[in-house]
Coordinates of C-alpha atoms in Angstrom, one line a residue:
M1230 CA 0.0 0.1 0.0
P1231 CA 1.2 3.6 -0.7
R1232 CA 2.7 5.3 2.1
R1233 CA 0.1 8.1 1.2
R1234 CA -2.3 6.3 2.7
Q1235 CA -0.9 5.4 5.8
S1236 CA -0.3 9.0 6.6
H1237 CA -2.2 11.1 9.7
G1238 CA -4.3 13.8 9.2
L1239 CA -7.5 14.7 6.9
E1240 CA -4.9 15.1 4.1
R1241 CA -5.1 11.5 2.9
V1242 CA -8.8 11.3 2.3
L1243 CA -9.1 13.2 -0.4
G1244 CA -10.9 10.9 -2.6
A1245 CA -14.8 11.2 -3.7
P1246 CA -16.1 8.8 -0.9
A1247 CA -13.5 10.1 1.7
L1248 CA -15.1 13.6 0.8
F1249 CA -18.5 11.9 1.1
A1250 CA -18.1 11.0 4.2
T1251 CA -16.5 13.3 5.7
A1252 CA -19.1 15.9 4.5
Y1253 CA -22.0 13.7 5.5
G1254 CA -20.8 13.6 9.1
N1255 CA -21.5 17.4 9.2
V1256 CA -24.6 17.4 6.6
G1257 CA -26.6 14.8 8.5
S1258 CA -26.2 15.8 11.6
S1259 CA -28.5 18.3 11.0
I1260 CA -31.4 15.4 11.3
Y1261 CA -31.1 15.6 14.7
Y1262 CA -32.4 19.1 14.8
A1263 CA -34.0 20.2 11.7
L1264 CA -37.0 17.4 12.2
G1265 CA -38.2 18.8 15.3
L1266 CA -37.8 23.1 14.4
V1267 CA -39.6 22.4 10.7
A1268 CA -42.3 20.2 12.4
G1269 CA -43.0 22.8 15.0
I1270 CA -43.5 25.2 11.9
A1271 CA -45.0 23.3 9.2
L1272 CA -46.8 20.2 11.4
G1273 CA -48.6 17.8 8.4
L1274 CA -46.6 19.6 5.9
T1275 CA -43.1 18.8 7.3
P1276 CA -42.3 15.9 5.0
V1277 CA -43.2 18.6 1.7
V1278 CA -41.2 21.3 3.1
F1279 CA -38.3 19.1 3.2
I1280 CA -39.0 18.3 -0.4
I1281 CA -39.1 21.3 -1.5
S1282 CA -36.0 22.7 0.2
G1283 CA -34.4 19.3 -1.0
L1284 CA -34.9 20.5 -4.8
I1285 CA -33.4 23.8 -3.6
F1286 CA -30.6 22.2 -2.1
A1287 CA -29.9 20.3 -5.3
A1288 CA -29.6 22.9 -7.6
T1289 CA -27.8 24.9 -4.4
A1290 CA -25.2 21.7 -4.6
A1291 CA -24.9 22.1 -8.2
T1292 CA -23.8 25.5 -8.0
Y1293 CA -21.3 24.5 -5.4
A1294 CA -19.8 21.7 -7.2
E1295 CA -19.2 23.5 -10.4
G1296 CA -17.9 27.0 -8.3
T1297 CA -15.4 25.0 -6.2
V1298 CA -14.1 23.0 -9.4
R1299 CA -13.4 26.2 -11.1
Y1300 CA -11.9 27.7 -8.1
P1301 CA -10.9 24.8 -5.8
E1302 CA -10.0 27.0 -2.7
A1303 CA -11.6 27.5 0.5
G1304 CA -14.2 30.4 0.6
G1305 CA -17.2 28.7 -0.8
S1306 CA -19.4 31.4 -2.3
S1307 CA -17.0 34.0 -1.0
S1308 CA -14.9 32.9 -3.2
F1309 CA -16.7 32.6 -6.4
A1310 CA -18.5 36.1 -5.7
R1311 CA -14.6 37.2 -5.4
H1312 CA -14.0 36.2 -8.9
A1313 CA -17.5 37.0 -10.3
F1314 CA -18.1 40.6 -9.1
N1315 CA -15.9 42.5 -6.7
E1316 CA -14.1 42.3 -3.1
L1317 CA -17.3 44.2 -1.4
V1318 CA -19.8 41.6 -2.8
S1319 CA -17.3 38.7 -2.0
F1320 CA -17.1 40.3 1.8
A1321 CA -21.3 40.2 2.2
A1322 CA -20.9 36.2 1.3
A1323 CA -18.1 35.9 3.7
W1324 CA -20.1 37.6 6.0
A1325 CA -22.9 35.6 5.8
Q1326 CA -20.9 32.8 5.9
M1327 CA -19.6 33.8 9.1
L1328 CA -22.8 33.8 11.0
N1329 CA -23.4 30.4 9.1
Y1330 CA -20.8 28.6 11.1
V1331 CA -21.2 31.1 14.0
I1332 CA -25.1 29.4 14.4
T1333 CA -23.5 26.0 13.2
I1334 CA -21.6 25.8 16.1
A1335 CA -24.7 27.2 19.0
I1336 CA -27.7 25.0 17.4
S1337 CA -25.5 22.1 17.4
V1338 CA -23.8 22.6 20.8
I1339 CA -27.2 23.4 22.3
F1340 CA -28.8 20.3 21.1
V1341 CA -25.4 17.5 22.4
P1342 CA -27.1 17.9 26.0
H1343 CA -30.8 17.5 24.6
Y1344 CA -29.5 13.9 23.9
L1345 CA -27.6 13.3 26.9
S1346 CA -30.6 13.9 28.8
I1347 CA -31.6 10.1 28.7
F1348 CA -29.1 10.0 31.8
W1349 CA -30.0 13.7 33.5
A1350 CA -33.8 15.2 32.3
P1351 CA -32.5 19.0 33.5
L1352 CA -30.0 18.8 30.3
K1353 CA -33.1 19.0 28.1
T1354 CA -34.4 22.1 29.0
N1355 CA -33.1 25.7 30.1
P1356 CA -30.5 26.5 31.7
W1357 CA -28.6 23.3 31.6
D1358 CA -28.8 23.0 28.0
I1359 CA -27.0 26.3 27.8
I1360 CA -24.4 25.8 30.6
V1361 CA -23.6 22.5 29.0
G1362 CA -23.4 24.1 25.5
I1363 CA -21.6 27.0 26.6
G1364 CA -18.7 25.1 28.2
L1365 CA -18.7 22.3 25.1
T1366 CA -17.8 25.6 22.9
W1367 CA -15.0 26.7 25.1
L1368 CA -14.0 23.1 25.3
L1369 CA -13.6 22.8 21.9
V1370 CA -11.9 26.5 21.2
G1371 CA -9.5 25.6 23.6
I1372 CA -8.8 22.1 21.8
N1373 CA -8.5 23.8 18.3
I1374 CA -6.0 26.7 19.6
I1375 CA -3.8 23.6 21.0
G1376 CA -3.7 22.2 18.3
V1377 CA -4.9 18.6 18.8
K1378 CA -5.8 17.3 15.3
E1379 CA -9.3 15.8 13.9
A1380 CA -9.7 11.9 14.0
A1381 CA -10.1 11.6 10.5
R1382 CA -10.5 8.0 10.5
L1383 CA -12.8 8.2 13.5
N1384 CA -15.4 10.9 11.7
I1385 CA -15.6 8.6 8.6
L1386 CA -16.6 5.7 10.8
L1387 CA -18.9 7.6 12.8
A1388 CA -20.4 9.3 9.8
V1389 CA -20.9 5.3 8.2
I1390 CA -22.7 4.5 11.4
D1391 CA -24.9 7.5 11.6
F1392 CA -26.2 7.1 8.3
A1393 CA -26.6 3.5 8.8
T1394 CA -28.8 4.1 12.1
Q1395 CA -30.9 6.3 10.5
L1396 CA -31.6 4.3 7.5
L1397 CA -32.5 1.4 10.3
L1398 CA -35.0 3.9 12.1
V1399 CA -36.6 4.5 8.5
A1400 CA -36.9 0.5 8.3
L1401 CA -38.1 0.0 11.5
G1402 CA -40.8 3.0 10.9
F1403 CA -42.2 1.7 8.0
F1404 CA -42.3 -1.8 9.5
L1405 CA -43.9 -1.0 12.9
I1406 CA -45.9 2.2 12.7
F1407 CA -46.1 4.1 8.9
S1408 CA -49.7 4.7 8.3
P1409 CA -50.8 6.6 5.1
H1410 CA -54.3 7.3 6.8
I1411 CA -52.9 8.8 9.4
L1412 CA -50.6 11.2 7.2
T1413 CA -53.8 12.0 5.4
G1414 CA -55.0 13.4 8.3
N1415 CA -52.3 15.3 9.3
I1416 CA -52.7 18.2 6.8
H1417 CA -55.3 20.8 7.0
L1418 CA -54.5 23.1 4.2
G1419 CA -54.1 26.8 5.0
V1420 CA -55.1 25.8 8.5
A1421 CA -52.2 23.6 10.2
P1422 CA -50.3 24.9 8.8
S1423 CA -51.1 28.4 7.7
W1424 CA -49.8 29.4 4.0
S1425 CA -47.1 31.9 5.9
A1426 CA -46.3 29.3 8.4
F1427 CA -45.6 27.2 5.3
L1428 CA -43.3 29.4 3.5
L1429 CA -41.6 30.2 6.4
A1430 CA -40.5 26.8 7.0
I1431 CA -39.0 26.3 3.5
P1432 CA -35.8 28.5 4.3
V1433 CA -35.9 26.8 8.4
G1434 CA -36.2 23.4 6.5
M1435 CA -32.8 24.6 4.6
I1436 CA -31.1 23.9 8.0
A1437 CA -31.0 20.1 6.9
Y1438 CA -28.4 20.9 4.8
T1439 CA -25.8 22.5 7.3
G1440 CA -22.5 21.9 6.5
I1441 CA -22.3 22.1 2.3
E1442 CA -19.5 24.4 2.8
T1443 CA -17.8 21.5 4.2
V1444 CA -16.8 20.2 0.6
S1445 CA -15.7 23.4 -0.4
N1446 CA -13.1 24.2 2.1
L1447 CA -11.9 20.6 1.8
A1448 CA -11.4 21.2 -2.0
E1449 CA -7.7 22.3 -1.1
E1450 CA -7.2 18.6 -0.2
A1451 CA -8.9 17.2 -3.2
R1452 CA -6.4 15.3 -5.4
D1453 CA -8.2 15.7 -8.8
P1454 CA -10.9 17.9 -7.5
V1455 CA -12.8 17.8 -11.3
R1456 CA -13.9 14.2 -10.6
S1457 CA -13.8 14.0 -7.1
I1458 CA -15.7 17.0 -5.9
P1459 CA -19.1 16.9 -8.0
R1460 CA -19.2 12.8 -7.2
A1461 CA -18.9 14.1 -3.1
I1462 CA -21.5 16.7 -3.4
S1463 CA -23.7 14.6 -5.4
W1464 CA -23.6 12.2 -3.2
V1465 CA -24.2 14.2 -0.2
A1466 CA -27.1 15.6 -1.8
I1467 CA -28.8 12.3 -2.9
A1468 CA -27.8 10.7 0.8
V1469 CA -29.5 13.7 2.8
F1470 CA -32.3 13.6 0.7
A1471 CA -33.2 10.4 1.1
I1472 CA -33.7 10.5 5.0
Y1473 CA -35.4 13.7 5.0
F1474 CA -37.6 12.3 2.2
T1475 CA -38.2 9.0 4.3
L1476 CA -37.9 9.9 8.1
P1477 CA -40.4 12.7 8.6
W1478 CA -43.4 10.3 6.9
I1479 CA -42.2 7.9 9.7
A1480 CA -41.9 10.6 12.7
L1481 CA -45.3 11.7 11.9
S1482 CA -46.8 8.6 11.8
A1483 CA -45.4 8.5 15.6
M1484 CA -46.5 11.7 16.5
P1485 CA -49.4 12.9 14.8
V1486 CA -50.8 16.7 14.1
V1487 CA -53.9 16.5 16.7
H1488 CA -56.1 19.1 17.7
Q1489 CA -55.3 20.7 20.8
G1490 CA -57.3 23.6 22.4
S1491 CA -57.4 26.2 19.7
H1492 CA -54.1 24.8 18.2
Y1493 CA -52.6 22.2 15.7
V1494 CA -50.2 20.7 17.5
T1495 CA -47.6 17.5 17.1
Q1496 CA -45.3 16.1 19.7
L1497 CA -42.5 16.1 17.3
G1498 CA -42.6 19.9 17.0
Q1499 CA -43.5 20.7 20.8
N1500 CA -41.3 22.2 23.5
P1501 CA -40.5 19.7 26.4
P1502 CA -41.8 17.9 28.5
H1503 CA -44.5 17.3 26.4
G1504 CA -42.8 17.3 23.3
F1505 CA -39.8 16.3 21.3
K1506 CA -38.7 19.3 19.8
N1507 CA -35.2 19.2 21.6
D1508 CA -34.6 15.7 20.8
P1509 CA -37.1 14.7 17.7
V1510 CA -34.8 10.9 16.9
L1511 CA -35.1 10.3 20.4
G1512 CA -39.1 11.5 20.6
L1513 CA -39.3 9.0 17.0
V1514 CA -37.6 6.1 18.9
E1515 CA -39.7 6.3 22.3
N1516 CA -42.9 6.1 19.6
L1517 CA -41.8 3.5 17.7
G1518 CA -44.0 0.8 19.5
L1519 CA -40.8 -1.0 21.5
H1520 CA -40.7 -1.7 25.1
G1521 CA -38.7 -2.3 27.6
A1522 CA -35.1 -3.3 27.8
I1523 CA -35.1 -3.2 23.7
L1524 CA -36.4 0.4 23.8
A1525 CA -33.9 1.0 26.7
I1526 CA -30.9 0.2 25.0
I1527 CA -32.0 2.0 21.8
K1528 CA -32.6 5.0 23.4
I1529 CA -29.2 4.9 24.9
Y1530 CA -27.6 4.0 21.5
V1531 CA -29.2 6.9 19.5
G1532 CA -28.6 9.4 22.4
I1533 CA -25.1 8.6 22.8
L1534 CA -24.5 8.5 18.7
A1535 CA -26.7 12.0 18.7
A1536 CA -24.5 13.9 21.2
T1537 CA -21.3 12.5 19.3
I1538 CA -22.0 13.4 15.8
L1539 CA -23.5 16.8 16.9
F1540 CA -20.4 17.3 19.1
I1541 CA -18.0 16.6 15.9
A1542 CA -20.3 18.8 13.7
T1543 CA -19.9 21.6 16.1
N1544 CA -16.2 20.8 15.8
A1545 CA -16.6 21.1 12.5
G1546 CA -18.0 24.6 12.8
V1547 CA -15.4 25.9 15.4
I1548 CA -12.6 25.1 12.4
G1549 CA -15.0 26.1 9.7
A1550 CA -15.2 29.8 11.4
S1551 CA -11.6 29.8 11.9
R1552 CA -10.9 29.2 8.0
I1553 CA -13.2 32.1 6.8
T1554 CA -11.7 34.2 9.4
Y1555 CA -8.1 33.7 8.2
S1556 CA -9.2 33.9 4.6
M1557 CA -11.3 37.3 4.9
A1558 CA -8.0 38.6 7.1
S1559 CA -6.2 37.4 4.0
Y1560 CA -7.7 39.3 1.6
R1561 CA -7.9 42.6 4.0
Q1562 CA -11.4 41.9 4.5
L1563 CA -10.9 41.8 8.5
P1564 CA -7.7 42.9 10.3
A1565 CA -4.3 41.1 9.7
A1566 CA -4.7 40.1 13.5
F1567 CA -7.0 37.5 12.5
R1568 CA -4.4 35.7 10.5
K1569 CA -1.9 35.7 12.8
L1570 CA -0.8 32.3 14.3
H1571 CA -0.1 32.0 18.2
P1572 CA 3.6 32.1 18.6
K1573 CA 3.9 28.6 20.1
L1574 CA 1.0 26.9 19.2
K1575 CA 0.8 27.8 15.7
T1576 CA -2.9 28.3 15.7
P1577 CA -5.4 30.9 14.9
W1578 CA -6.2 31.6 18.4
L1579 CA -7.8 35.0 18.0
A1580 CA -10.2 33.9 15.3
L1581 CA -11.2 30.8 17.5
V1582 CA -11.7 33.3 20.3
V1583 CA -13.9 36.0 18.9
F1584 CA -15.8 34.1 16.2
A1585 CA -15.9 30.8 17.6
G1586 CA -16.0 31.4 20.9
V1587 CA -17.6 34.4 22.0
G1588 CA -19.5 35.2 18.9
S1589 CA -21.5 31.4 19.0
S1590 CA -21.8 31.8 23.1
L1591 CA -23.8 34.8 22.6
F1592 CA -26.4 33.3 20.2
V1593 CA -26.6 29.9 22.7
L1594 CA -27.4 32.5 25.7
S1595 CA -30.6 33.4 23.8
G1596 CA -31.5 29.2 24.5
Q1597 CA -34.2 29.6 21.6
V1598 CA -33.8 26.8 19.2
D1599 CA -36.4 28.2 17.0
F1600 CA -34.6 31.7 16.8
L1601 CA -31.2 29.7 15.5
G1602 CA -32.8 27.9 13.4
R1603 CA -34.2 30.8 11.6
M1604 CA -30.5 32.4 11.9
Y1605 CA -29.2 29.8 10.2
A1606 CA -32.0 30.5 7.6
F1607 CA -30.8 34.2 7.1
G1608 CA -27.4 33.5 6.6
A1609 CA -27.8 30.5 4.5
M1610 CA -30.4 31.9 2.3
L1611 CA -28.2 35.2 1.4
S1612 CA -25.0 33.1 0.7
F1613 CA -26.6 30.7 -1.2
T1614 CA -28.1 33.4 -3.3
I1615 CA -24.6 35.1 -4.0
A1616 CA -23.3 31.8 -4.6
H1617 CA -25.9 30.7 -7.4
A1618 CA -25.7 34.7 -8.9
S1619 CA -21.9 34.4 -9.0
V1620 CA -21.9 31.4 -11.1
V1621 CA -24.4 32.8 -13.5
A1622 CA -22.3 36.2 -13.7
L1623 CA -19.3 33.5 -14.1
R1624 CA -20.6 31.9 -17.4
Y1625 CA -21.9 35.6 -18.9
R1626 CA -18.2 36.7 -17.9
F1627 CA -16.1 34.1 -19.4
R1628 CA -18.4 32.9 -21.8
D1629 CA -15.5 31.6 -24.1
A1630 CA -13.8 30.3 -21.1
E1631 CA -13.3 26.3 -21.7
L1632 CA -14.4 24.7 -18.2
E1633 CA -13.1 21.3 -16.6
W1634 CA -16.4 20.7 -15.6
K1635 CA -19.7 22.2 -16.1
A1636 CA -23.0 21.2 -14.0
R1637 CA -26.2 21.1 -15.7
P1638 CA -29.0 21.7 -17.0
N1639 CA -27.6 24.5 -19.2
L1640 CA -29.4 26.6 -21.8
R1641 CA -27.4 28.1 -24.4
I1642 CA -28.8 31.5 -25.5
R1643 CA -26.2 34.1 -27.5
G1644 CA -23.2 32.2 -26.9
V1645 CA -23.6 32.0 -23.4
D1646 CA -24.6 29.0 -21.5
W1647 CA -27.1 29.9 -19.1
P1648 CA -27.0 28.0 -15.9
L1649 CA -30.4 26.9 -15.4
F1650 CA -29.8 25.2 -11.9
A1651 CA -28.2 28.4 -10.9
I1652 CA -30.8 30.6 -11.9
V1653 CA -33.9 28.4 -10.1
G1654 CA -31.5 28.0 -6.8
G1655 CA -31.0 31.5 -7.0
L1656 CA -34.6 32.5 -7.9
G1657 CA -35.8 29.8 -4.5
T1658 CA -32.9 30.4 -2.3
G1659 CA -33.8 34.5 -2.6
A1660 CA -37.2 34.1 -2.0
A1661 CA -36.8 32.0 1.2
W1662 CA -34.4 34.8 2.5
L1663 CA -37.0 37.5 2.1
V1664 CA -39.6 35.2 3.4
V1665 CA -37.2 35.0 6.7
V1666 CA -36.6 39.0 6.7
V1667 CA -40.5 40.0 6.1
Q1668 CA -42.4 37.1 8.2
D1669 CA -40.0 37.0 11.2
A1670 CA -39.4 40.3 13.3
P1671 CA -36.6 39.0 15.6
T1672 CA -34.9 37.1 12.8
R1673 CA -34.6 40.6 10.7
Y1674 CA -33.5 42.7 13.3
A1675 CA -30.6 40.1 14.3
G1676 CA -29.8 39.2 10.8
L1677 CA -29.9 42.8 9.3
A1678 CA -27.8 43.9 12.6
W1679 CA -25.3 41.6 11.6
L1680 CA -24.9 42.9 8.3
V1681 CA -25.0 46.3 9.1
V1682 CA -22.2 46.1 11.7
G1683 CA -20.2 43.7 9.3
F1684 CA -20.3 46.4 6.6
V1685 CA -19.4 49.5 8.6
F1686 CA -16.6 47.6 10.4
Y1687 CA -15.5 46.8 6.6
V1688 CA -15.7 50.2 5.2
L1689 CA -14.2 52.0 8.2
Y1690 CA -11.3 49.2 8.2
R1691 CA -10.8 49.8 4.1
R1692 CA -10.7 53.8 4.2
R1693 CA -8.2 53.5 7.4
L1694 CA -5.9 51.2 4.9
N1695 CA -6.7 53.6 2.0
L1696 CA -8.2 50.5 0.2
P1697 CA -10.5 50.7 -2.7
L1698 CA -13.7 49.0 -1.1
R1699 CA -14.2 46.6 -4.3
G1700 CA -10.6 45.9 -4.9
T1701 CA -9.3 42.5 -3.8
T1702 CA -5.7 43.3 -1.8
R1703 CA -4.0 40.3 -0.1
T1704 CA -2.1 40.4 3.1
P1705 CA 1.3 40.8 2.1
V1706 CA 4.1 38.1 2.6
P1707 CA 6.1 39.3 6.1
L1708 CA 9.6 40.3 5.2
G1709 CA 12.7 40.3 6.9
P1710 CA 15.5 38.0 7.9
A1711 CA 13.6 35.7 9.6
I1712 CA 10.9 35.5 6.5
A1713 CA 11.7 31.7 6.1
L1714 CA 10.1 31.0 9.4
E1715 CA 6.9 32.5 8.2
Y1716 CA 6.2 30.0 5.3
R1717 CA 2.9 28.4 6.1
T1718 CA 2.2 27.1 2.6
I1719 CA 4.7 26.1 0.3
L1720 CA 4.0 24.8 -3.2
V1721 CA 5.8 22.3 -4.4
P1722 CA 5.3 21.3 -8.2
I1723 CA 6.1 17.8 -9.2
V1724 CA 7.7 16.5 -12.1
A1725 CA 9.1 13.1 -13.1
G1726 CA 12.8 13.2 -12.4
E1727 CA 15.7 13.8 -9.5
Q1728 CA 14.8 17.6 -9.3
S1729 CA 11.4 17.0 -7.5
R1730 CA 13.4 15.2 -4.6
E1731 CA 15.3 17.9 -4.3
A1732 CA 12.4 20.6 -4.2
V1733 CA 10.7 18.6 -1.7
E1734 CA 13.6 18.3 0.6
V1735 CA 13.9 22.1 0.7
A1736 CA 10.3 22.5 1.2
A1737 CA 10.2 20.2 3.8
R1738 CA 12.9 21.8 5.8
L1739 CA 11.4 25.1 5.6
A1740 CA 8.1 23.7 6.3
T1741 CA 9.6 22.2 9.5
E1742 CA 10.6 25.5 11.0
R1743 CA 7.3 26.3 11.4
A1744 CA 4.5 23.9 11.2
G1745 CA 3.8 24.6 7.7
R1746 CA 2.4 22.4 4.9
I1747 CA 3.6 21.5 1.6
V1748 CA 1.5 21.5 -1.2
L1749 CA 2.5 18.7 -3.9
L1750 CA 1.2 19.9 -7.2
R1751 CA 1.3 17.6 -10.2
V1752 CA -0.2 19.2 -13.4
I1753 CA -1.6 17.1 -16.2
V1754 CA -0.8 19.2 -19.7
V1755 CA -4.0 18.3 -21.6
P1756 CA -3.4 18.7 -25.4
L1757 CA -5.2 21.7 -27.1
E1758 CA -6.9 18.9 -29.5
L1759 CA -8.7 17.3 -26.0
P1760 CA -11.0 18.2 -23.7
L1761 CA -9.6 19.6 -20.5
D1762 CA -12.0 16.9 -18.8
A1763 CA -10.7 14.1 -21.4
D1764 CA -10.2 10.3 -19.8
L1765 CA -6.4 10.4 -19.0
S1766 CA -6.3 7.3 -16.6
E1767 CA -2.6 6.6 -17.8
Q1768 CA -1.3 10.1 -16.8
L1769 CA -3.5 10.0 -13.7
D1770 CA -2.0 6.9 -12.6
E1771 CA 1.8 8.3 -13.4
A1772 CA 0.3 11.3 -11.0
H1773 CA -0.6 9.3 -8.2
H1774 CA 2.8 7.2 -8.6
L1775 CA 4.7 10.8 -8.2
L1776 CA 2.6 12.2 -5.8
D1777 CA 3.3 8.8 -3.7
R1778 CA 7.0 9.3 -3.9
A1779 CA 7.2 12.7 -3.3
R1780 CA 5.0 12.3 0.4
A1781 CA 7.4 9.6 0.7
I1782 CA 10.2 11.9 1.0
A1783 CA 8.6 14.6 3.2
E1784 CA 6.9 12.3 5.8
P1785 CA 10.3 11.5 7.5
Y1786 CA 10.1 15.7 8.2
G1787 CA 6.9 15.2 9.6
V1788 CA 5.4 18.2 8.1
R1789 CA 1.6 18.3 6.7
V1790 CA 1.5 17.1 2.9
V1791 CA -1.6 18.0 0.6
E1792 CA -1.6 16.6 -2.8
R1793 CA -3.4 18.1 -5.7
I1794 CA -3.4 17.1 -9.2
V1795 CA -4.7 19.6 -11.8
R1796 CA -5.5 19.8 -15.7
E1797 CA -4.5 22.6 -17.9
R1798 CA -2.8 23.9 -21.0
K1799 CA 0.2 25.3 -19.9
A1800 CA 2.1 23.9 -16.8
G1801 CA 3.1 27.1 -15.8
R1802 CA 0.1 29.2 -15.8
A1803 CA -1.0 26.3 -13.5
I1804 CA 1.4 26.5 -11.0
V1805 CA 0.8 30.2 -10.7
D1806 CA -2.9 29.7 -10.4
E1807 CA -2.8 27.2 -7.5
A1808 CA -0.1 29.4 -5.4
D1809 CA -2.8 32.4 -6.0
R1810 CA -5.5 30.0 -4.7
R1811 CA -3.7 29.1 -1.6
A1812 CA -2.2 32.0 -0.9
A1813 CA 1.2 30.3 -0.9
E1814 CA 4.0 32.0 0.7
I1815 CA 6.8 30.3 -2.0
V1816 CA 7.0 28.0 -4.5
V1817 CA 9.9 25.7 -4.9
L1818 CA 10.9 24.5 -8.1
G1819 CA 13.5 21.4 -9.3
A1820 CA 16.6 23.1 -11.0
P1821 CA 16.1 21.8 -15.0
R1822 CA 18.6 19.4 -16.4
G1823 CA 19.0 17.0 -18.9
A1824 CA 17.3 16.6 -22.1
H1825 CA 14.0 18.4 -20.5
R1826 CA 16.3 21.4 -19.6
A1827 CA 14.1 23.9 -22.7
I1828 CA 10.7 22.6 -21.5
F1829 CA 11.1 23.0 -17.9
G1830 CA 13.0 26.3 -18.0
H1831 CA 10.3 27.4 -19.8
T1832 CA 7.9 26.6 -17.0
V1833 CA 10.4 28.3 -14.5
D1834 CA 10.5 31.7 -16.7
Y1835 CA 6.8 31.7 -16.4
V1836 CA 6.6 31.1 -12.6
L1837 CA 9.3 33.4 -12.0
K1838 CA 7.9 36.1 -14.0
N1839 CA 4.1 35.7 -13.0
A1840 CA 4.3 34.0 -9.3
P1841 CA 2.1 36.3 -6.7
C1842 CA 4.6 34.9 -4.3
R1843 CA 8.5 34.1 -3.8
V1844 CA 10.1 31.6 -6.0
M1845 CA 12.8 29.4 -4.9
V1846 CA 14.5 27.2 -7.3
A1847 CA 16.0 24.1 -5.6
A1848 CA 19.2 22.8 -7.2
G1849 CA 21.3 19.6 -6.4
K1850 CA 25.0 19.5 -6.6
K1851 CA 24.6 18.1 -10.4
A1852 CA 22.5 20.8 -11.3
A1853 CA 24.3 23.6 -10.0

């Protein structure tokens, strides 16, 4: 087995199956709170709401797949907007994403004690869920500041177990309690729910797809983004949609809508102690018709699994908040202080404390899960709408560009392949955002206040630095005698031959000084007579082999290694683009030699002239 697969950390899980499992571990966690939040609003139409939101999400997934393949960098909608529009629109998307991450942390962590209430009942309600939630938040912030790595294999294993458990509950439900007659009786069109409540439930239902940004953030770790990213995103969309298409029918069969006083209610969406809004999946287990020891065992199993999955999802939110903060600081959207690492621990401690810690704790203090769900809908719908608009604009602006991968369906008019998925998805998410803003006053005021504070800070910060509001400006690479110690991302293009070994060794020594990472890049040059997405199996096999050899050279140094395969017409252009996407501090190239001197020399010359960072040409004794 290649040594690459024996390394530690997330960099080794870069294929479509691993990307799917990692993303599903975050996206799939939402079933443990979304089911109750939506049922409290949509009542008997809860399954219909999830179907509609699932269709909107399918369009959104296609948008993210195309955008991420086109720009395989962390940032998601913020990155798409930067390339399609300008830095101001990019900031709007990034700030909305920041809200998403903060709310994801808050809503995931406050449901952890809800599912642990199988051991102590007060954990299901305020104030204990708030106290434990805030404590767990700061525990994770502390862990990430210290720099403890995620157990990638454990995360993937839990995601698989989680998906299997959800499928098991669906199967048991269909066998034991599913009733079409009860489901028909649950629906009271225009009354329970009202049409306004039904419309509000749709954007709230999008909380079921919390974490789609995960794949975009992992794009930098994908070896072959053209193939793995679209597959992973489509698999996540299908898997999550399958669960949300079936589980609500089972849950409403178990806890049907009833007339209580002057209102229609379902235990699935009621607050405790009479309902299961705070732990809807446990409510489903309790009403499956099981008894005795079997019921007790399944409740403990589901409670512990749900709490663990939600804890991991919270940690993913903490990591996501720090990543988007680092990206924003790199593009002068936030002060450079948020980009600096702790001098000893080498982690973005300030970003973790301010946004993941303080920001999410303030939302947890509300103790209102409905409010948290609607706030997520506010930020997510805005971010998704910008992503859709960006893909449409990119298709129009670069109509003649050859795309490595293009989502479908499309409609060609006047030389432009208009992305129907992005147009329909953008109309859906935009309308959903307006519904939240118009119908829910607390969310409207809190969400708009978040945007106002962000834009005011952005304008004041940019003006203080005399920077244009719309122009893209990167934080400069630090200069000085200790510049080598500041290299955190080192790009090393890999070619066949001895020069790559020398370049990797030099890069590894540089990265070792400050726990930096090395990006091993293999460029597959596609001839002009072939499309960029052509089947190049032989070249891909060679690329994997070369990357395995390069990783084996770097591993003894104990540095983080990321492997990337890109397709391009010119190797030099691909290297420069990758350095720009990753905000690499330096590119280390092997010195040209032998029969390949002219070809490789041309590539080195292009990189030296066009690279957005420093370039080092590493030469062994023979080359020198």
